[in-house]
CSV table of C-alpha atoms in Angstrom, one decimal:
chain,number,residue,atom,x,y,z
A,240,MET,CA,0.0,0.0,0.0
A,241,LYS,CA,1.3,3.4,-1.0
A,242,THR,CA,0.2,6.8,0.4
A,243,ILE,CA,-0.9,9.2,-2.4
A,244,LEU,CA,-1.7,12.9,-2.0
A,245,VAL,CA,-4.3,14.2,-4.4
A,246,VAL,CA,-4.3,18.0,-4.7
A,247,ASP,CA,-7.1,19.7,-6.6
A,248,ASP,CA,-9.4,22.7,-6.0
A,249,SER,CA,-12.3,20.7,-7.4
A,250,THR,CA,-14.0,18.4,-4.9
A,251,THR,CA,-15.5,16.3,-7.7
A,252,LEU,CA,-12.1,15.7,-9.3
A,253,ARG,CA,-10.5,14.8,-6.0
A,254,GLN,CA,-13.3,12.2,-5.4
A,255,LEU,CA,-13.0,10.8,-8.9
A,256,THR,CA,-9.3,10.5,-8.5
A,257,ARG,CA,-9.5,9.0,-5.0
A,258,ALA,CA,-12.0,6.2,-5.7
A,259,PRO,CA,-9.9,4.1,-8.1
A,260,LEU,CA,-6.8,4.6,-6.0
A,261,GLU,CA,-8.5,3.4,-2.8
A,262,ALA,CA,-10.0,0.5,-4.8
A,263,ALA,CA,-6.5,-0.5,-5.7
A,264,GLY,CA,-5.6,-0.6,-2.0
A,265,HIS,CA,-3.8,2.7,-1.6
A,266,ARG,CA,-4.1,5.2,1.2
A,267,VAL,CA,-5.3,8.5,-0.3
A,268,LEU,CA,-4.9,11.9,1.3
A,269,GLU,CA,-6.5,15.1,-0.1
A,270,ALA,CA,-5.7,18.8,-0.2
A,271,GLN,CA,-7.8,21.5,-1.8
A,272,ASN,CA,-4.9,23.8,-2.6
A,273,GLY,CA,-1.1,24.1,-2.4
A,274,VAL,CA,-1.1,25.5,1.1
A,275,GLU,CA,-3.1,22.5,2.4
A,276,ALA,CA,-0.8,20.1,0.5
A,277,LEU,CA,2.3,21.7,2.2
A,278,VAL,CA,0.6,21.1,5.6
A,279,VAL,CA,0.0,17.5,4.8
A,280,LEU,CA,3.6,17.0,3.7
A,281,ARG,CA,4.9,18.6,6.9
A,282,ASN,CA,2.9,16.0,8.9
A,283,GLY,CA,4.3,13.0,7.1
A,284,SER,CA,5.6,11.6,3.9
A,285,VAL,CA,3.8,10.4,0.8
A,286,ASP,CA,4.8,8.2,-2.0
A,287,LEU,CA,3.1,10.0,-4.9
A,288,ILE,CA,1.5,13.4,-5.4
A,289,VAL,CA,-1.2,13.9,-8.0
A,290,VAL,CA,-1.7,17.7,-8.5
A,291,ASP,CA,-3.8,20.0,-10.7
A,292,ILE,CA,-1.4,22.2,-12.6
A,293,ASN,CA,-4.0,25.0,-13.0
A,294,MET,CA,-4.9,25.8,-9.4
A,295,PRO,CA,-5.6,29.3,-8.0
A,296,GLY,CA,-3.5,30.6,-5.1
A,297,MET,CA,-0.2,29.1,-6.1
């Protein structure tokens, strides 16, 4: 099991990304923006980050 961080400002896209990853047995963390992602990363390590490249606020 790998830990994957999904970063996207769209709740729907985060959920659509999360579902198959969890079904494959991975632990999925979510962040709504880059600032939240940095907080998650400060609290622990992840194996993969899936990030929206067009996100406001970064």
